[in-house]
mmCIF file of C-alpha atoms and ligand atoms in Angstrom:
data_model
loop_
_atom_site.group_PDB
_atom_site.id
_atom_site.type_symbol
_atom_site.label_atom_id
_atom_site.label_comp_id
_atom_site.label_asym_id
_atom_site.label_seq_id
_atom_site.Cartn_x
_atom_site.Cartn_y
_atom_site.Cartn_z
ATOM 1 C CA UNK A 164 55.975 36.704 -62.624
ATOM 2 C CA UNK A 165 52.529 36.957 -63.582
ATOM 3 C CA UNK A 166 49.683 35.788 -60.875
ATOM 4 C CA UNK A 167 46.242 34.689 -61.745
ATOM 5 C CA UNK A 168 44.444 36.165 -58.400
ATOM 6 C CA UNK A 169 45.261 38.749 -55.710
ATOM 7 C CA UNK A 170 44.009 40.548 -52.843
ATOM 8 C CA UNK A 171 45.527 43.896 -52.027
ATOM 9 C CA UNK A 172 44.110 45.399 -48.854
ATOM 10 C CA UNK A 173 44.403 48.801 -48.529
ATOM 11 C CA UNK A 174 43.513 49.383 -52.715
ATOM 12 C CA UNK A 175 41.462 52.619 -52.262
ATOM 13 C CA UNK A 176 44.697 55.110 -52.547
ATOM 14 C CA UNK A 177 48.075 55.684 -53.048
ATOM 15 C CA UNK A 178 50.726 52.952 -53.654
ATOM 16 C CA UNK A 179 47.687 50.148 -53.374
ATOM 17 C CA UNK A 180 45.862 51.613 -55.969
ATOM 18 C CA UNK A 181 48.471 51.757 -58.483
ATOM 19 C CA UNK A 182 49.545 48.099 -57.387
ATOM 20 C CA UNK A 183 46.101 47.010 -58.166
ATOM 21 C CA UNK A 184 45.927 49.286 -61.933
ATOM 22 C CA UNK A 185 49.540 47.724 -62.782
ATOM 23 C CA UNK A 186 48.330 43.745 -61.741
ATOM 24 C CA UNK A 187 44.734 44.295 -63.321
ATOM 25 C CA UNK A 188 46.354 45.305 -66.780
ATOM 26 C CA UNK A 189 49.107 42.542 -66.506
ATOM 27 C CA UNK A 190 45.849 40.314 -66.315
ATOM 28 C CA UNK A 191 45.213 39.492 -62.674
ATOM 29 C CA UNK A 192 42.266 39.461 -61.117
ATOM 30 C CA UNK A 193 42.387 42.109 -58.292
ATOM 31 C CA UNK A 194 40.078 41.833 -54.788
ATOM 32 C CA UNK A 195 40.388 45.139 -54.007
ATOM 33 C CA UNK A 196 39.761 46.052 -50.209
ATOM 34 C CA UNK A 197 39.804 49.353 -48.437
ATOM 35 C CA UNK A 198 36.548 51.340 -46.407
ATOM 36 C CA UNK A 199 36.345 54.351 -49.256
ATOM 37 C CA UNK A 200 34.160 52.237 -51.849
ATOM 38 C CA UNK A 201 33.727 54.723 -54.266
ATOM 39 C CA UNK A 202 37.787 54.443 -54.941
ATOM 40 C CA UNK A 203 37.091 50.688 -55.297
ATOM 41 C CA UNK A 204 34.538 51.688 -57.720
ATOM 42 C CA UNK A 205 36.278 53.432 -59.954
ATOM 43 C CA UNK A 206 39.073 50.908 -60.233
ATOM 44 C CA UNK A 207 35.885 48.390 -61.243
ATOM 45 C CA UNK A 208 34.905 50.683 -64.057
ATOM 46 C CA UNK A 209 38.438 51.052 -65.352
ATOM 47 C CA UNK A 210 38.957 47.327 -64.963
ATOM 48 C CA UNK A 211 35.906 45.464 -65.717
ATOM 49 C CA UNK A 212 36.331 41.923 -64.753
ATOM 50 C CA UNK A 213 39.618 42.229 -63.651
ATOM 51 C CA UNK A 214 38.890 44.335 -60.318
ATOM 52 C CA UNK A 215 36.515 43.153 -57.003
ATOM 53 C CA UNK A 216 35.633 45.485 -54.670
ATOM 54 C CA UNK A 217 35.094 44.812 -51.425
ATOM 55 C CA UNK A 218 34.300 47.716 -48.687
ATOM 56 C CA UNK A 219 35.835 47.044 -45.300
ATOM 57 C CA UNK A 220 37.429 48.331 -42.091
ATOM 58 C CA UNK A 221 40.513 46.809 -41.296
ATOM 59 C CA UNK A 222 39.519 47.889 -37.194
ATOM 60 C CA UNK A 223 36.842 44.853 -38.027
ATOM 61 C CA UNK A 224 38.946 41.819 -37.152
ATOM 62 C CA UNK A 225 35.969 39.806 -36.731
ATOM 63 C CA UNK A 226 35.054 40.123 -40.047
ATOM 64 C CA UNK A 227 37.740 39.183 -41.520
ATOM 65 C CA UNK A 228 37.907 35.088 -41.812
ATOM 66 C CA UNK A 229 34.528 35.272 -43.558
ATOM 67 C CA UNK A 230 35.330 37.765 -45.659
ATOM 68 C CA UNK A 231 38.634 36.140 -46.619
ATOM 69 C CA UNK A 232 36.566 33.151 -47.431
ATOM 70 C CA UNK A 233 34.149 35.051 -49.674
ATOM 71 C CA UNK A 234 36.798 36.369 -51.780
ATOM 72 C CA UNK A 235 38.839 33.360 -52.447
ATOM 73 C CA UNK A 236 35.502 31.952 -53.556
ATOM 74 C CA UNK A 237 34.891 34.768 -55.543
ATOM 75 C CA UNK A 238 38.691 34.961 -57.047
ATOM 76 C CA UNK A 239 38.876 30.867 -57.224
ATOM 77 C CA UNK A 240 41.832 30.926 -55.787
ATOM 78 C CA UNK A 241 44.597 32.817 -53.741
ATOM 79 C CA UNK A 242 48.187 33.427 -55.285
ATOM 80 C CA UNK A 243 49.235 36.920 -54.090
ATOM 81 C CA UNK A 244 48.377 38.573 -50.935
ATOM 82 C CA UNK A 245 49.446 42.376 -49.649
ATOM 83 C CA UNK A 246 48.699 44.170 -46.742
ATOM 84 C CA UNK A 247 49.443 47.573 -47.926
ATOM 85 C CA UNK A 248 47.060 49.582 -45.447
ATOM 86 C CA UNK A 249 48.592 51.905 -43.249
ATOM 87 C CA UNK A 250 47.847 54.952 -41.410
ATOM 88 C CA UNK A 251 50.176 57.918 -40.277
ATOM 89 C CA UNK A 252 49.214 60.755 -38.662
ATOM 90 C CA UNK A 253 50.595 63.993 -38.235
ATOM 91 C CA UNK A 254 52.546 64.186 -35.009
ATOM 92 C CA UNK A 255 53.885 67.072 -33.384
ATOM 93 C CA UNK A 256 57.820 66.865 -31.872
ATOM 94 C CA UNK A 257 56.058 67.739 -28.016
ATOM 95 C CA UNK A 258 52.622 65.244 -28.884
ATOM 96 C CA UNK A 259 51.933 62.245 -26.734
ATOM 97 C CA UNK A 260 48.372 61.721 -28.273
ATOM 98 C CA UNK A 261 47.015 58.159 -27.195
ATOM 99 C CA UNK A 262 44.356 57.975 -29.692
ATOM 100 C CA UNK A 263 46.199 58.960 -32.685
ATOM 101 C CA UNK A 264 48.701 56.051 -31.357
ATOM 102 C CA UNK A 265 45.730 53.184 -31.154
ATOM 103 C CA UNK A 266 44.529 54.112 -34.654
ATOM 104 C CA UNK A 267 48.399 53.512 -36.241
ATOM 105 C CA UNK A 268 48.637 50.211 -33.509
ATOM 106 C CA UNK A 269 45.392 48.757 -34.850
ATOM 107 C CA UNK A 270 45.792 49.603 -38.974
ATOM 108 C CA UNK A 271 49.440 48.768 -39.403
ATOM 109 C CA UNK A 272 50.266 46.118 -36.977
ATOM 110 C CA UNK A 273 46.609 44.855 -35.741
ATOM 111 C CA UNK A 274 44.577 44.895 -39.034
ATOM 112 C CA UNK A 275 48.005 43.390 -40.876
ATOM 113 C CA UNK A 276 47.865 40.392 -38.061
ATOM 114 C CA UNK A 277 44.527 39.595 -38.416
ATOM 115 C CA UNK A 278 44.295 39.183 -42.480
ATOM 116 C CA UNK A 279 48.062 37.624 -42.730
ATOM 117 C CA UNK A 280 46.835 34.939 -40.758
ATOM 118 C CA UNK A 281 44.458 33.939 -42.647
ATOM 119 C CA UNK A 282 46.542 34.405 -46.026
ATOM 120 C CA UNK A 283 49.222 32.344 -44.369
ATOM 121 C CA UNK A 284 46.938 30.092 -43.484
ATOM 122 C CA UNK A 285 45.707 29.325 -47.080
ATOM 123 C CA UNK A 286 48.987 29.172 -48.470
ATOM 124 C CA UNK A 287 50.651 26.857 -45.747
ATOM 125 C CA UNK A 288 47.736 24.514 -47.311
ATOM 126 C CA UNK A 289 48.003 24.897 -50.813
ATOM 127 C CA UNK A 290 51.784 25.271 -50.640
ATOM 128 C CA UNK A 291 51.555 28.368 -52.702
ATOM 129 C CA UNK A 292 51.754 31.690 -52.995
ATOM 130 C CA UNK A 293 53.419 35.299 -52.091
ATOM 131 C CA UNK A 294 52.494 37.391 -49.090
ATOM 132 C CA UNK A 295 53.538 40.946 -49.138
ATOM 133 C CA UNK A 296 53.820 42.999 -46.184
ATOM 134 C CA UNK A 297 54.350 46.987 -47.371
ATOM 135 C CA UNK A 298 56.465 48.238 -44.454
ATOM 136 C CA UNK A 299 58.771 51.463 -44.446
ATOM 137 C CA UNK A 300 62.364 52.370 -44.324
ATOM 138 C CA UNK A 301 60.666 54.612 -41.054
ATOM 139 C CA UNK A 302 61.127 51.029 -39.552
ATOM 140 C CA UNK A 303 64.458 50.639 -39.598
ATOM 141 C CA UNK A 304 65.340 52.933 -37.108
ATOM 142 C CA UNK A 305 63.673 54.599 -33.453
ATOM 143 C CA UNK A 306 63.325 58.235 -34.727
ATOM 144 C CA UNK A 307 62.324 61.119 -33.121
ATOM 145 C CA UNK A 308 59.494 62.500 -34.973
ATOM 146 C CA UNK A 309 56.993 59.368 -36.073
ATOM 147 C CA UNK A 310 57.984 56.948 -32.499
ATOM 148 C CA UNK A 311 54.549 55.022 -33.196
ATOM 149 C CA UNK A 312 54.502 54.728 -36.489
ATOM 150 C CA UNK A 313 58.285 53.740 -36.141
ATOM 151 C CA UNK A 314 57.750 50.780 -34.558
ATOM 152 C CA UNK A 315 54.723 49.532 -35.956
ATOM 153 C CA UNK A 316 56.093 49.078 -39.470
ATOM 154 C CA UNK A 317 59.518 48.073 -37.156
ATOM 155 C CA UNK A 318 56.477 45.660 -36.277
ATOM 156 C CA UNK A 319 55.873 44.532 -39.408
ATOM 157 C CA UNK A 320 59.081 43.717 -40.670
ATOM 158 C CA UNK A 321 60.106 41.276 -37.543
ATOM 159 C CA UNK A 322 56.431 39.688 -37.996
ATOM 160 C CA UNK A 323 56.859 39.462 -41.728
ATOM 161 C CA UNK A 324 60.501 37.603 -41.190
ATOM 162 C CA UNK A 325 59.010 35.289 -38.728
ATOM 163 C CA UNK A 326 56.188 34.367 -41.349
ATOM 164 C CA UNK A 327 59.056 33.845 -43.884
ATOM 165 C CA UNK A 328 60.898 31.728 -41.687
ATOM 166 C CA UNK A 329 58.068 29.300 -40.994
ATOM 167 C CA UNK A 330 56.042 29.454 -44.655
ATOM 168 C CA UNK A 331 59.499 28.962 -46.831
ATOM 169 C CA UNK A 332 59.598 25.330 -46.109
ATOM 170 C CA UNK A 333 56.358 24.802 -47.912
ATOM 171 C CA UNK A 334 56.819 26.899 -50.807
ATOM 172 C CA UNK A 335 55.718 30.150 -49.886
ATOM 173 C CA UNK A 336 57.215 33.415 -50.877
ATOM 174 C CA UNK A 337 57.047 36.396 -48.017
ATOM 175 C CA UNK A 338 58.478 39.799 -49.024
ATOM 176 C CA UNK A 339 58.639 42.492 -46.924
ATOM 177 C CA UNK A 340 58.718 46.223 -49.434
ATOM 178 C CA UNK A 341 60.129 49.042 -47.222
ATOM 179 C CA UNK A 342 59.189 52.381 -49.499
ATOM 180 C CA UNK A 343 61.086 55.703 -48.814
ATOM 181 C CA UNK A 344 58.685 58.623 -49.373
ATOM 182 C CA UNK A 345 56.220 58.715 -51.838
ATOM 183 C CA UNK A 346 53.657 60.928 -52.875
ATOM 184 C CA UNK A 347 50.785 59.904 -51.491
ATOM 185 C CA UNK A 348 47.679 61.475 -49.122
ATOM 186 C CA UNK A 349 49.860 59.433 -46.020
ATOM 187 C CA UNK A 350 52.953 61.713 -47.004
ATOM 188 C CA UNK A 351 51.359 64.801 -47.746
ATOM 189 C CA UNK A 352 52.684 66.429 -45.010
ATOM 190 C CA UNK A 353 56.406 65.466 -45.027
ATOM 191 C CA UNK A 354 58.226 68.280 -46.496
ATOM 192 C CA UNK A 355 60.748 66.129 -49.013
ATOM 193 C CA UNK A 356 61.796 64.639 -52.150
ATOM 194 C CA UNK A 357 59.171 62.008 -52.796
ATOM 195 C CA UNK A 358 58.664 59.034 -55.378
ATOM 196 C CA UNK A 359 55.244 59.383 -57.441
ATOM 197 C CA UNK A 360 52.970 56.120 -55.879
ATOM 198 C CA UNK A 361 53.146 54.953 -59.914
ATOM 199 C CA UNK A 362 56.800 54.388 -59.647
ATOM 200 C CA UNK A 363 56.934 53.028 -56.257
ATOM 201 C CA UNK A 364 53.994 50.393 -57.041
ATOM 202 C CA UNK A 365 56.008 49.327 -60.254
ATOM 203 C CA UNK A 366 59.171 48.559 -58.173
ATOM 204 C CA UNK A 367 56.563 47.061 -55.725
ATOM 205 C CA UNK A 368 55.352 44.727 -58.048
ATOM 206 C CA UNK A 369 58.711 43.644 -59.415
ATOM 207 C CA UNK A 370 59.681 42.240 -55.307
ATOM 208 C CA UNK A 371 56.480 40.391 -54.536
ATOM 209 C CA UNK A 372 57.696 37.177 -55.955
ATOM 210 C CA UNK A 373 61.183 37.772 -54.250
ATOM 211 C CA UNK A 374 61.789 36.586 -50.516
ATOM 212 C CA UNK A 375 63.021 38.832 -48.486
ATOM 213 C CA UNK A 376 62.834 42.654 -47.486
ATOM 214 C CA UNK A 377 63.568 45.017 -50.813
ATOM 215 C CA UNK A 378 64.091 49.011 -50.284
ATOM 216 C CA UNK A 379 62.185 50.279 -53.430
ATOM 217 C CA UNK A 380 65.490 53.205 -53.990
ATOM 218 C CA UNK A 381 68.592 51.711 -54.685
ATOM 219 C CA UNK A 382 69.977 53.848 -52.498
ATOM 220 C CA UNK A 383 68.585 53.079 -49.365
ATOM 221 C CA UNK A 384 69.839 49.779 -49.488
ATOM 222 C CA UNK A 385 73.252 51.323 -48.995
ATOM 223 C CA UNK A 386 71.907 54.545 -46.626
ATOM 224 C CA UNK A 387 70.388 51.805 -44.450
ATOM 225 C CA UNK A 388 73.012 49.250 -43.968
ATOM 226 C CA UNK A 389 75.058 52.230 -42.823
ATOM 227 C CA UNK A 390 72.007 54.262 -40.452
ATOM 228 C CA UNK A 391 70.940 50.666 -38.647
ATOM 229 C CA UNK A 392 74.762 50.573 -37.742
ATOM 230 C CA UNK A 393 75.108 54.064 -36.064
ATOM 231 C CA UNK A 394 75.330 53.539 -32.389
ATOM 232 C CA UNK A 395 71.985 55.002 -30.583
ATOM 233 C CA UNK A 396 74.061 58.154 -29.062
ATOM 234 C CA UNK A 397 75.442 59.357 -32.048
ATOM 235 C CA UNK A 398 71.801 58.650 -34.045
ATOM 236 C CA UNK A 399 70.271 60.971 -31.241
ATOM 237 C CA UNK A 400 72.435 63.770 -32.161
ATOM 238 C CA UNK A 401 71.685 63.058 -36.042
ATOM 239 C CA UNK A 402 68.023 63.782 -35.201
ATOM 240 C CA UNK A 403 67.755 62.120 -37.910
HETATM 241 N N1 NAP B 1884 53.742 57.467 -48.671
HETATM 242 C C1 NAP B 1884 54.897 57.197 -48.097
HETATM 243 O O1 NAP B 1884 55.808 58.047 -48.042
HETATM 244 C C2 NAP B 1884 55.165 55.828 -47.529
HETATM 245 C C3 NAP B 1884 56.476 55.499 -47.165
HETATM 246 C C4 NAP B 1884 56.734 54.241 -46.632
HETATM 247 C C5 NAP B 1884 55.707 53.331 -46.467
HETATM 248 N N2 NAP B 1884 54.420 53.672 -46.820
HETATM 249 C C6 NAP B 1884 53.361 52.682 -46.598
HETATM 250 O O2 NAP B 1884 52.697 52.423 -47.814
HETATM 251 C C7 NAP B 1884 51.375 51.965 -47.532
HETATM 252 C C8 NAP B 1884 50.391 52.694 -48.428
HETATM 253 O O3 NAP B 1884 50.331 54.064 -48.059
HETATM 254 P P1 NAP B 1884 50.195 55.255 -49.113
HETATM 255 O O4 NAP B 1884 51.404 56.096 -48.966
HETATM 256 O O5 NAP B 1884 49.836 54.742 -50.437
HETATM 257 O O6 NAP B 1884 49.006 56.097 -48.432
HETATM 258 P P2 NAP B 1884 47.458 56.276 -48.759
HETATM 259 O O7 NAP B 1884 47.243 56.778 -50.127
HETATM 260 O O8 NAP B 1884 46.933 57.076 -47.616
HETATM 261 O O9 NAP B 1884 46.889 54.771 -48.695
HETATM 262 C C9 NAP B 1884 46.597 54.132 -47.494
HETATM 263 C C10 NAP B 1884 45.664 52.969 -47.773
HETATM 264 O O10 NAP B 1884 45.377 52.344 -46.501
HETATM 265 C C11 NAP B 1884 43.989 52.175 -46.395
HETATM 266 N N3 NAP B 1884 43.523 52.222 -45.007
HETATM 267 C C12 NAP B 1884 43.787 53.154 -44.068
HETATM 268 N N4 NAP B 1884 43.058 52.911 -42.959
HETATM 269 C C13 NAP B 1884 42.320 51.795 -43.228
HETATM 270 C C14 NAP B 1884 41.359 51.063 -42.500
HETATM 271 N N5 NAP B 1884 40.991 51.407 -41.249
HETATM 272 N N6 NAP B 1884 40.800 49.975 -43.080
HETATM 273 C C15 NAP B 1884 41.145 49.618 -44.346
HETATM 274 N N7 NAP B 1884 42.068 50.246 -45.075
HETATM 275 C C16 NAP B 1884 42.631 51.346 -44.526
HETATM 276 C C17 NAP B 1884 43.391 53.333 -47.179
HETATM 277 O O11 NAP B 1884 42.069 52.995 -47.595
HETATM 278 P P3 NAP B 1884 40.714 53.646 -46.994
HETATM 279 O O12 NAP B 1884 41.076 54.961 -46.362
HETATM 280 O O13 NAP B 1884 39.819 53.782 -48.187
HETATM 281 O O14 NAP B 1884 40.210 52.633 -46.025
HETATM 282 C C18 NAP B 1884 44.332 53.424 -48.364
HETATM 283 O O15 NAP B 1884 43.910 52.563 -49.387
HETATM 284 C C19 NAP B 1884 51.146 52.193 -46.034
HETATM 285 O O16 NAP B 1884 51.309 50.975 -45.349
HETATM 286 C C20 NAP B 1884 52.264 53.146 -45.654
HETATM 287 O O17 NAP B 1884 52.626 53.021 -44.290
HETATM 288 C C21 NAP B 1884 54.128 54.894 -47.355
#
């Protein structure tokens, strides 16, 4: 499915990036928003015409219905949205650290809240459009290592099924993309087989236009029907 205008937040990096470099040379044109604008920039050059970049913090809710507003202007229209940015520290097995908790509380589930909104908002109105929400398989299950990030893309998914539940009866298309591990600067320090952020934003791309939550490995689909269905004392002993 081809779409005329998109806004990927979180474009700088990683699986974004490559989303935005596979939609810009399908034809879209890409608002591209993350804080590292010399990323942006480069995507510009490659793409000229096809790529907007727009430098912003996703910690600066207030900013963001204006902002919004400038870039639909600017794109003249609205037809696929993702909130791709996410943050994951390094956390130590022993490591309660509150700070490191806020800054995954207020990128993945705080920053996603405040520019779904007004993406939902739009397409409730124009009864149109697909709004992405890039979650994690992570999500699907309380682990030890990761518990914040756990349940903030756990988060996501539950918000993401709500929005689907009250945007399908106008139209609206809400996928929810649950990657495994890919190599990205996010992942760099999990020690594991990972999927190159070119492959994983290909699958990506072929889900946005799907309803539903999509595991970008076949596999998982199967590995995950069967791990959300261990019972919680036998998971523990996994440490999974
Ligand atoms: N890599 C994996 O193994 C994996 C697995 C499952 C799910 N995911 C999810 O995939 C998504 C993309 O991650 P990635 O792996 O591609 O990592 P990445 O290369 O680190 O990309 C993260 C993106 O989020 C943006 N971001 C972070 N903090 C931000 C902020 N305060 N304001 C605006 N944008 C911000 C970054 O842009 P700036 O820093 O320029 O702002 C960057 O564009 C994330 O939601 C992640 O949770 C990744």
């Amino acid at each position: 499915m081809k779409h005329k205008t998109a806004i990927i937040i979180g474009a700088s990096s990683g699986i974004g990036r490559e989303i935005v470099r596979i939609l810009a040379s399908q034809g879209t044109i890409v608002a591209a928003v993350a804080r590292r604008k010399p990323m942006l920039d480069e995507l510009v050059a490659e793409f000229p015409g096809k790529v907007l970049a727009f430098e912003h913090d996703v910690l600066n809710t207030d900013e963001v219905p204006e902002l919004f507003l400038e870039i639909t202007k600017q794109l003249g229209g609205l037809d696929l949205f993702v909130y791709n940015s996410g943050v994951m520290p390094e956390v130590e097995s022993s490591e309660f650290d509150f700070q490191k908790d806020m800054d995954m509380v207020n990128v993945n589930m705080v920053g996603a809240i405040a520019w779904c909104n007004q993406a939902a908002n739009r397409f409730q109105h124009t009864k149109h459009g697909c709004l992405v929400g890039i979650g994690s398989v992570a999500g699907d299950r309380g682990r030890q290592l990761q518990p914040v990030y756990n349940a903030s893309k756990a988060f996501l998914h539950s918000y993401m099924e709500s929005m689907r539940n009250r945007l399908c009866r106008y139209g609206v298309i809400v996928s929810t993309i649950k990657p495994g591990p890919v190599d990205t600067d996010l992942a760099k320090h999990m020690k594991m087989k990972k999927m190159s952020a070119r492959q994983a934003a290909e699958i990506c791309v072929t889900k946005f236009h799907k309803n539903g939550e999509h595991y970008l490995a076949f596999f998982h689909r199967f590995a995950f029907y069967i791990i959300k269905r261990i019972p919680s004392p036998i998971f523990r002993k996994l440490k999974l």
